[in-house]
XYZ file of C-alpha atoms in Angstrom:
607
model
C -5.768 13.933 -13.649
C -7.655 10.349 -12.350
C -10.713 10.918 -11.640
C -12.753 12.240 -8.388
C -14.593 10.134 -6.264
C -14.703 7.870 -3.460
C -14.341 4.129 -3.572
C -17.527 2.323 -3.752
C -18.354 -0.153 -0.715
C -16.816 -3.519 -0.955
C -16.918 -6.396 0.880
C -14.405 -6.851 3.672
C -11.007 -7.956 2.998
C -8.313 -9.480 5.193
C -5.773 -7.152 6.201
C -2.481 -7.095 3.899
C -0.128 -9.594 4.876
C 3.524 -9.188 4.891
C 5.927 -12.224 3.990
C 7.047 -14.019 7.213
C 10.714 -13.582 8.158
C 12.858 -15.597 6.299
C 16.070 -17.730 7.025
C 19.373 -15.258 6.870
C 20.714 -17.535 4.311
C 21.569 -18.061 0.562
C 19.152 -19.867 -2.081
C 21.647 -22.912 -3.157
C 19.127 -25.720 -3.192
C 22.108 -27.711 -1.929
C 24.218 -25.925 0.674
C 23.348 -23.315 3.073
C 25.548 -20.419 3.038
C 25.188 -17.727 5.407
C 23.678 -14.311 4.192
C 24.291 -10.892 5.178
C 21.110 -9.012 6.017
C 20.756 -5.473 4.331
C 18.793 -2.650 5.696
C 16.919 -1.582 2.339
C 14.845 1.815 2.061
C 12.445 1.937 -0.276
C 10.006 4.419 -1.444
C 7.646 4.490 -4.616
C 6.191 8.043 -6.398
C 3.735 9.613 -4.018
C 0.461 9.798 -5.748
C -1.682 12.622 -5.978
C -4.380 13.599 -4.233
C -6.790 14.640 -6.857
C -8.612 11.368 -7.161
C -8.667 7.608 -7.482
C -5.540 6.161 -9.637
C -5.797 3.668 -12.490
C -3.804 0.579 -12.762
C -1.308 2.603 -15.061
C -0.477 4.299 -12.109
C -0.307 1.528 -9.775
C 2.185 -0.682 -11.902
C 4.425 2.641 -12.357
C 5.434 2.913 -8.884
C 3.651 1.388 -5.722
C 2.880 -1.971 -7.021
C 6.430 -2.853 -7.858
C 7.910 -1.417 -4.900
C 5.404 -3.698 -2.913
C 6.787 -6.525 -4.840
C 10.172 -5.525 -3.687
C 9.328 -4.886 -0.151
C 7.883 -7.980 0.428
C 10.471 -10.315 -1.275
C 13.367 -8.185 0.892
C 11.409 -8.782 3.950
C 10.964 -12.739 2.974
C 14.581 -12.786 2.649
C 15.146 -11.335 5.897
C 16.194 -7.878 5.638
C 15.551 -5.111 7.752
C 12.619 -3.019 5.297
C 11.247 0.502 5.198
C 8.832 1.060 2.773
C 7.575 4.333 2.607
C 4.820 6.409 0.637
C 2.409 9.111 1.279
C -0.068 11.156 -0.891
C 1.301 14.463 -2.601
C -1.352 17.289 -1.156
C -0.229 20.456 -2.616
C -0.366 22.374 -5.951
C -2.911 23.499 -8.197
C -4.968 20.434 -8.980
C -5.660 19.945 -5.401
C -7.119 23.653 -4.922
C -9.134 22.543 -8.634
C -10.283 19.569 -7.462
C -11.105 21.016 -3.814
C -13.246 23.837 -5.286
C -15.303 21.336 -7.660
C -16.356 19.536 -4.635
C -17.002 22.616 -2.687
C -15.072 21.747 -0.069
C -12.094 23.344 1.512
C -9.205 21.983 0.511
C -7.406 20.554 3.729
C -11.097 18.826 3.882
C -10.949 17.624 0.744
C -7.348 15.943 0.714
C -8.249 14.338 4.149
C -10.961 12.276 2.633
C -8.710 11.424 -0.523
C -5.980 10.501 1.406
C -8.076 7.753 3.115
C -9.566 7.192 0.144
C -6.253 6.243 -1.276
C -4.859 4.393 1.826
C -8.343 2.198 1.414
C -7.361 1.169 -1.706
C -3.850 0.665 -1.173
C -4.616 -1.680 1.752
C -6.947 -3.327 -1.074
C -4.303 -4.078 -3.404
C -2.116 -5.486 -0.525
C 0.305 -2.658 -0.322
C 2.624 -3.250 2.569
C 3.861 0.304 3.651
C 5.065 0.431 6.876
C 3.739 4.164 6.549
C 1.679 5.710 4.138
C 2.019 9.712 5.023
C 1.059 13.001 3.745
C 2.919 15.636 2.272
C 0.680 18.429 4.055
C 2.175 16.870 7.213
C 3.672 19.135 10.065
C 6.606 16.673 9.723
C 7.049 17.517 5.602
C 6.808 21.801 6.722
C 9.450 21.537 8.953
C 11.654 19.862 6.918
C 11.300 21.519 3.395
C 11.436 24.972 5.471
C 14.665 23.429 6.547
C 16.036 22.571 3.244
C 14.842 25.582 1.615
C 16.787 27.343 4.711
C 20.312 25.199 4.086
C 19.979 25.859 0.396
C 19.816 29.506 0.837
C 22.819 29.407 3.264
C 24.675 27.765 0.816
C 24.247 29.966 -1.811
C 21.747 27.742 -3.951
C 18.832 29.993 -3.768
C 17.852 33.078 -6.428
C 15.082 35.426 -5.871
C 14.082 36.461 -9.382
C 11.387 38.695 -10.421
C 9.352 37.357 -13.106
C 5.825 38.258 -14.746
C 2.660 36.164 -14.291
C -0.861 36.365 -15.312
C -3.363 37.973 -12.292
C -7.040 37.803 -12.272
C -8.915 40.607 -11.068
C -11.935 38.931 -10.215
C -10.290 36.088 -8.118
C -7.441 38.591 -6.274
C -4.607 36.418 -6.947
C -1.951 35.429 -9.668
C -2.861 32.375 -11.685
C -0.251 29.718 -12.026
C -0.050 28.244 -15.492
C -2.843 25.647 -15.271
C -5.141 27.800 -13.533
C -5.546 29.534 -17.138
C -7.459 27.924 -19.736
C -8.511 29.035 -23.153
C -8.017 27.609 -26.529
C -5.304 26.338 -28.091
C -3.518 28.548 -30.566
C -2.549 24.763 -32.375
C -5.785 22.396 -32.521
C -8.740 24.791 -31.630
C -9.155 22.675 -28.309
C -11.099 25.038 -26.212
C -9.869 23.574 -22.497
C -6.535 23.941 -23.302
C -4.382 24.823 -20.118
C -1.934 27.457 -19.794
C 0.988 25.049 -19.589
C -0.116 22.388 -22.059
C -2.849 21.413 -24.250
C -4.144 18.246 -23.308
C -5.741 17.139 -26.695
C -2.348 17.804 -28.930
C 0.136 17.830 -26.011
C 1.704 21.120 -27.507
C 3.730 23.159 -24.618
C 2.025 26.141 -24.251
C 2.716 29.402 -22.010
C -0.546 31.504 -21.169
C 0.211 34.188 -23.419
C -0.573 31.594 -26.355
C -3.850 31.194 -25.628
C -7.137 32.624 -27.298
C -9.310 33.966 -25.272
C -7.822 32.767 -21.963
C -10.052 32.520 -18.846
C -9.348 31.844 -14.850
C -10.002 28.606 -14.377
C -11.229 29.188 -11.036
C -14.059 31.784 -11.905
C -14.033 31.455 -15.838
C -13.168 35.372 -15.485
C -11.674 36.823 -18.561
C -10.408 39.859 -16.373
C -6.750 38.933 -16.349
C -3.490 41.468 -16.776
C 0.385 40.553 -16.447
C 1.925 41.680 -13.550
C 5.384 41.159 -11.877
C 5.805 38.862 -9.133
C 8.890 37.549 -7.098
C 10.010 33.642 -6.551
C 12.715 31.514 -5.151
C 14.250 29.418 -7.630
C 16.979 26.475 -6.789
C 20.167 26.982 -8.828
C 20.524 23.626 -10.223
C 22.738 25.031 -12.666
C 25.667 25.576 -10.124
C 25.535 21.562 -9.619
C 25.358 20.777 -13.161
C 28.773 18.709 -12.648
C 28.236 17.278 -9.037
C 25.000 16.018 -10.457
C 26.484 14.566 -13.571
C 29.396 12.794 -11.517
C 26.896 11.025 -9.215
C 24.716 9.934 -12.108
C 27.935 8.725 -14.174
C 28.748 6.716 -10.982
C 25.399 4.516 -11.053
C 26.346 2.196 -13.876
C 23.839 -0.394 -12.555
C 21.090 2.001 -13.214
C 18.198 0.838 -16.154
C 18.892 2.396 -19.057
C 15.443 4.191 -19.135
C 16.447 6.194 -15.932
C 19.687 6.962 -17.063
C 18.726 8.066 -20.493
C 16.064 10.433 -19.222
C 18.603 12.117 -16.237
C 20.978 12.577 -19.039
C 18.877 13.965 -21.374
C 17.415 16.506 -19.006
C 20.995 17.374 -17.839
C 22.458 18.163 -21.330
C 19.699 19.047 -23.158
C 19.526 22.414 -24.704
C 21.230 24.921 -23.120
C 21.712 22.552 -20.271
C 20.657 22.075 -16.695
C 18.503 24.831 -15.808
C 17.712 26.717 -12.571
C 13.781 25.548 -11.335
C 11.535 27.792 -9.693
C 10.599 26.418 -6.187
C 7.403 28.961 -4.920
C 4.266 29.652 -6.329
C 1.421 32.243 -5.443
C -0.863 29.900 -4.046
C -3.092 29.609 -0.711
C -2.670 25.839 -0.256
C 1.116 24.331 0.219
C 4.145 25.075 2.688
C 4.413 28.568 3.498
C 8.060 29.812 2.241
C 10.285 29.960 5.400
C 14.146 30.076 5.945
C 14.181 27.323 8.099
C 12.212 28.518 11.185
C 12.340 32.203 10.478
C 10.431 34.198 8.055
C 11.525 35.146 4.568
C 11.157 38.666 3.528
C 9.767 38.996 0.405
C 7.927 35.688 0.523
C 4.935 36.833 2.425
C 1.769 34.664 1.239
C 3.814 32.273 -1.094
C 4.042 28.472 -0.814
C 6.830 26.059 -1.919
C 6.401 24.516 -5.428
C 4.913 21.086 -4.778
C 7.716 19.434 -6.954
C 10.284 20.811 -4.374
C 8.238 19.546 -1.249
C 6.424 16.485 -2.410
C 10.198 14.179 -2.868
C 11.007 15.277 0.866
C 8.054 13.940 2.028
C 9.929 10.639 1.728
C 11.945 12.026 4.538
C 9.156 13.371 6.502
C 6.846 10.099 6.263
C 9.623 8.092 7.972
C 9.546 11.096 10.964
C 5.482 10.726 10.715
C 6.091 6.762 10.885
C 8.149 7.100 14.146
C 5.281 9.127 15.635
C 2.707 6.790 14.829
C 4.476 4.109 16.022
C 5.707 5.539 19.345
C 9.295 5.825 17.798
C 12.141 8.178 18.489
C 13.744 10.785 16.124
C 17.051 8.689 16.141
C 14.576 5.945 15.048
C 13.759 7.270 11.759
C 16.773 9.323 11.408
C 18.988 5.875 11.180
C 17.393 5.583 7.651
C 18.129 9.208 6.351
C 21.173 10.685 7.935
C 24.362 8.880 6.952
C 26.069 10.243 10.342
C 23.286 8.738 12.121
C 23.253 5.013 10.742
C 22.162 5.035 7.173
C 25.723 4.585 5.940
C 24.524 1.195 5.361
C 20.944 1.517 3.639
C 20.119 0.556 0.384
C 17.996 3.088 -1.207
C 15.562 2.104 -3.822
C 12.988 4.480 -5.510
C 10.407 2.996 -7.789
C 8.599 5.497 -10.514
C 7.042 6.255 -13.727
C 9.370 7.685 -16.597
C 7.808 10.822 -15.911
C 9.028 11.448 -12.430
C 12.699 10.979 -13.366
C 13.878 14.048 -14.154
C 12.696 15.614 -10.756
C 14.638 12.449 -8.777
C 17.638 12.051 -10.508
C 18.038 16.021 -10.310
C 16.125 18.420 -8.574
C 15.772 16.260 -5.250
C 19.197 15.042 -5.230
C 20.296 18.724 -5.981
C 18.187 19.473 -3.116
C 19.980 17.151 -0.722
C 23.351 17.961 -2.297
C 22.858 21.540 -2.136
C 21.837 21.351 1.727
C 25.687 20.081 2.626
C 24.373 17.484 5.123
C 24.675 13.926 5.389
C 21.254 12.795 3.974
C 21.264 9.563 2.073
C 21.000 9.855 -1.437
C 19.256 6.938 -3.728
C 21.226 4.125 -4.637
C 18.935 2.746 -7.273
C 15.999 4.193 -9.389
C 13.535 1.833 -11.014
C 11.470 3.490 -13.783
C 8.888 2.117 -15.764
C 7.127 2.959 -19.034
C 3.784 3.614 -19.595
C 0.995 0.841 -19.448
C -1.604 1.512 -22.323
C -4.955 0.382 -22.214
C -6.716 -1.767 -24.968
C -5.557 -0.218 -28.190
C -5.150 3.573 -26.685
C -4.663 5.277 -23.602
C -6.008 5.457 -20.029
C -7.855 8.841 -19.712
C -9.600 9.872 -16.316
C -11.197 12.770 -18.179
C -13.242 10.444 -20.492
C -12.888 7.485 -17.922
C -11.053 5.329 -20.035
C -9.740 2.324 -18.431
C -9.703 0.621 -15.137
C -9.455 2.615 -12.204
C -8.223 0.687 -8.318
C -11.697 0.993 -6.993
C -13.536 -0.568 -10.048
C -10.830 -3.273 -10.227
C -11.429 -4.370 -6.726
C -15.336 -4.068 -7.380
C -14.899 -6.650 -9.797
C -11.888 -9.197 -8.778
C -9.777 -9.626 -5.675
C -6.450 -7.863 -5.713
C -4.305 -11.150 -6.461
C -5.730 -11.211 -10.043
C -4.845 -8.026 -10.879
C -1.416 -7.726 -8.896
C -0.818 -11.101 -11.017
C -1.143 -9.724 -14.766
C 0.075 -5.969 -13.907
C 3.777 -7.055 -12.499
C 4.098 -9.821 -14.961
C 3.006 -7.650 -17.625
C 4.956 -4.470 -16.128
C 5.985 -1.976 -18.517
C 9.850 -2.467 -18.109
C 11.658 -2.171 -21.256
C 8.965 -0.552 -23.500
C 5.590 0.547 -22.786
C 3.010 -2.399 -22.422
C -0.945 -2.554 -23.117
C -3.712 -4.225 -20.948
C -6.071 -5.755 -22.879
C -9.157 -7.975 -21.781
C -8.454 -10.847 -23.985
C -4.461 -10.955 -22.091
C -6.002 -10.576 -18.936
C -8.343 -12.948 -19.376
C -5.798 -15.631 -20.668
C -3.105 -14.719 -17.712
C -6.141 -15.382 -15.132
C -7.349 -18.579 -16.723
C -4.366 -20.120 -17.929
C -2.028 -19.012 -14.858
C -3.620 -18.510 -12.145
C -6.588 -20.966 -12.520
C -5.358 -23.892 -14.882
C -1.648 -23.897 -13.605
C -1.331 -22.808 -9.999
C -4.977 -23.451 -8.837
C -5.489 -26.327 -10.476
C -2.232 -28.112 -8.948
C -3.099 -27.060 -5.456
C -6.891 -28.506 -6.101
C -6.043 -31.532 -7.777
C -3.421 -33.017 -5.251
C -5.718 -31.915 -1.614
C -8.817 -33.463 -3.246
C -7.016 -36.301 -4.649
C -4.967 -37.132 -1.356
C -8.233 -36.930 0.437
C -10.137 -39.032 -1.188
C -7.443 -41.775 -0.595
C -5.498 -41.257 2.450
C -8.113 -38.977 4.238
C -6.919 -34.819 5.098
C -3.028 -35.585 6.350
C -0.070 -36.072 4.603
C 0.108 -39.757 3.781
C 3.074 -42.250 5.106
C 4.722 -44.581 2.655
C 6.957 -45.048 0.047
C 10.175 -43.177 -1.059
C 11.232 -40.748 -3.443
C 13.165 -41.600 -6.561
C 14.767 -40.138 -9.666
C 11.491 -38.466 -10.847
C 11.220 -36.262 -7.624
C 14.983 -35.829 -7.448
C 14.813 -34.385 -11.324
C 12.041 -32.209 -10.032
C 14.182 -31.095 -6.927
C 17.016 -29.974 -9.375
C 15.008 -28.172 -11.632
C 13.111 -26.249 -9.192
C 16.773 -25.746 -7.526
C 17.851 -23.703 -10.574
C 14.534 -22.170 -11.080
C 14.994 -20.826 -7.883
C 18.121 -19.504 -8.736
C 17.027 -17.742 -11.249
C 13.957 -16.652 -9.397
C 16.210 -14.680 -6.837
C 18.599 -13.259 -9.055
C 15.694 -11.502 -10.877
C 14.006 -10.551 -7.868
C 17.251 -9.036 -7.082
C 17.836 -7.085 -9.854
C 14.399 -6.045 -9.954
C 13.724 -7.638 -13.232
C 9.891 -7.754 -12.821
C 8.575 -9.636 -15.623
C 11.719 -12.184 -15.555
C 10.805 -13.243 -12.155
C 7.541 -13.810 -12.931
C 8.399 -15.767 -15.985
C 10.496 -18.165 -13.402
C 7.611 -18.188 -10.926
C 5.098 -19.609 -13.537
C 7.824 -21.856 -14.698
C 7.861 -23.360 -11.053
C 4.354 -23.641 -10.695
C 4.283 -25.744 -14.021
C 7.088 -27.980 -12.857
C 4.913 -29.406 -10.127
C 1.797 -29.318 -12.633
C 4.204 -31.689 -14.842
C 5.283 -33.710 -12.163
C 1.257 -34.583 -11.063
C 0.224 -35.415 -14.379
C 3.375 -37.612 -15.073
C 4.005 -39.446 -11.795
C -0.057 -39.794 -11.879
C -0.721 -41.224 -8.776
C -4.386 -41.785 -9.318
C -2.933 -44.626 -11.394
C -0.377 -45.722 -9.129
C -2.862 -46.218 -6.205
C -4.492 -49.279 -7.656
C -1.454 -51.073 -7.563
C 0.683 -49.755 -5.138
C -0.997 -47.342 -2.700
C 2.682 -46.496 -0.941
C 4.038 -44.990 -3.925
C 1.087 -43.279 -4.479
C 1.314 -41.982 -0.951
C 5.092 -41.018 -1.760
C 3.665 -38.508 -4.801
C 1.034 -37.101 -2.858
C 3.254 -36.316 0.130
C 5.567 -34.650 -2.212
C 3.054 -32.526 -3.992
C 1.524 -31.924 -0.813
C 4.767 -29.906 0.369
C 5.185 -28.395 -3.008
C 2.111 -26.106 -1.292
C 3.762 -24.304 1.033
C 7.019 -23.907 -1.118
C 4.909 -22.400 -3.890
C 3.214 -20.041 -1.413
C 6.326 -18.913 0.153
C 7.699 -17.838 -3.446
C 4.320 -16.784 -4.926
C 3.884 -14.128 -1.838
C 5.413 -11.217 -3.249
C 3.249 -11.720 -6.273
C -0.008 -13.042 -4.787
C -0.178 -12.178 -0.914
C -3.570 -13.406 -0.183
C -3.467 -16.750 -2.279
C -0.091 -17.554 -0.566
C -1.859 -17.079 2.604
C -5.124 -19.381 1.742
C -2.618 -21.795 0.852
C -0.378 -21.618 3.872
C -3.769 -22.067 5.787
C -4.909 -24.756 4.198
C -1.507 -26.648 5.158
C -1.970 -25.391 8.576
C 1.111 -23.691 8.336
C 1.693 -20.282 10.482
C 4.259 -19.382 8.401
C 6.862 -20.847 5.766
C 10.684 -19.682 5.753
C 12.114 -18.850 2.536
C 13.256 -21.985 0.835
C 17.557 -22.256 1.251
C 17.713 -25.886 0.482
C 14.971 -27.531 -1.792
C 15.160 -30.816 -0.207
C 14.457 -29.595 3.239
C 11.935 -27.423 1.900
C 10.020 -30.500 0.488
C 10.253 -32.425 3.764
C 8.701 -29.641 5.795
C 5.559 -31.762 5.829
C 5.881 -34.946 7.369
C 3.354 -37.787 7.107
C 0.467 -37.056 9.602
C 0.655 -33.451 9.662
C -3.253 -32.250 9.071
C -3.954 -30.192 6.210
C -7.580 -28.942 4.711
C -8.896 -28.679 1.034
C -8.881 -25.221 -0.035
C -11.835 -23.449 -1.921
C -10.811 -23.064 -5.183
C -7.541 -20.248 -5.632
C -8.976 -19.018 -8.231
C -11.935 -18.542 -10.859
C -12.109 -18.160 -14.526
C -12.989 -15.498 -16.186
C -15.644 -16.615 -18.909
C -15.919 -14.935 -22.421
C -19.597 -12.972 -21.426
C -17.738 -11.131 -18.299
C -14.488 -10.129 -20.523
C -17.115 -9.008 -23.160
C -19.174 -7.062 -20.759
C -16.033 -5.412 -18.661
C -14.923 -4.576 -21.813
C -17.903 -2.425 -22.967
C -18.380 -1.406 -19.182
C -14.741 0.504 -19.068
C -14.652 1.889 -22.845
C -15.296 5.442 -21.430
C -17.219 7.882 -19.498
C -16.535 6.465 -15.911
């Protein structure tokens, strides 16, 4: 579990910046072609409420979703980007109990902490909701009722551990004991965190309640509701098979769960807990289910829909305004729905949640594309919340601004395999990519212009073959960059973006206006004018990755915004001679070897 606590006080940061509206046109550097604006619904896996997330959590869902949302907005698409906190279930109750606070108070506080951290990382959600919202209560109960009406719910009597001292049934995670496999004395009733062996509560040696520590436990019968996923197996398989463009990671996990062992199993959707959405059949009581709540993995994905309803209420919109994103009979037929998540969440999003929607037999929008991620490891091992090993979101923002982290995480996103964060690699990426390549280019051209021509774009001279060659290269790379962004190939997109930055640096170094100026000030002016125009060009293309630096570049160039370039030549003529600018402070500072060594020691464990 991610560590608990509240983010430390940090210097005030600007509100997160969204990419400006873009021209509705294609990227060809030589031609302009009309593009049809799309409607894109984006959700990222909702983070659990019980603490602050580490960087591995961030890069596995929310951050790449934000990258895609910013890019889609910049291209002129209509975007709805939703996320929320996942607030129900066993860990929330246990975490609240440890703080001595009522669970609803704890969840409200931690929701605010996570919302603040999302703003700190410039995550541009249209709405950041809560799975405990009234909207999610109503929708979860509605879906359960529809599933029951259509024969997809079965009542099952099963045996479960009961604590006399706590006067309640104990879910598997509420039971602790000694692992029979490795001897770890804090193994949970579902899995040993130490050796990862899957367990049943009855496997534990000396089992005890995780709430009170009592060993006065017994096995009793209880009744629960099961979602009959097995009845929809063929329908789910046909739907998954139709998604030929899904990443291999997503499809392979979905099919493994679909076909593993005895095939797709029915799943329990209720629990004997106090905190959660009460079990109802629509707005009617459910006989025999009194005092029970829906399982967190049943209600959590429904919060994607509920978050849109929350957005409407928070922004004075109508019910029709949010339903046009989710109901195919009310306007969502032309919506492209894209989900982002870590690979451990794939089974629920490819099987259980689609089964819930399909089983309702109502025209709700199913996901079109699922971008899943492998794991980000930490410096030779794994992130560990319990050991405080690794960098958590609040800690990251306390030592460096968001753009530093955004660039490294996205350019090293664990797409095709697990990736690893090391401080040496982080230092190298910041110092070389951000400081030496992009930051150095902006600093050199603006400072040189100020020293020779003042703080305005100089007149004189004309472009030649060198500039035309750069335009051709940028046009080719822009097309490739956009293709990777459209395909959500994040690391490849980052590689192209860096190459675009490098092209400007290499141009400036080869053109050498500081040398040309001595004999031909007009020719030097043309070089500087061309290079200065690269600054807003870079700002626009870089905004999805590093929004704050992008805003700083545009501000320095005294531009309120810059449309997405559809014609490279035109884009590099936007700043005419006489246009005023300011020399920005260094966009990025370098990380020293001493800092790197200190941070490596600080985050080795014991948060």
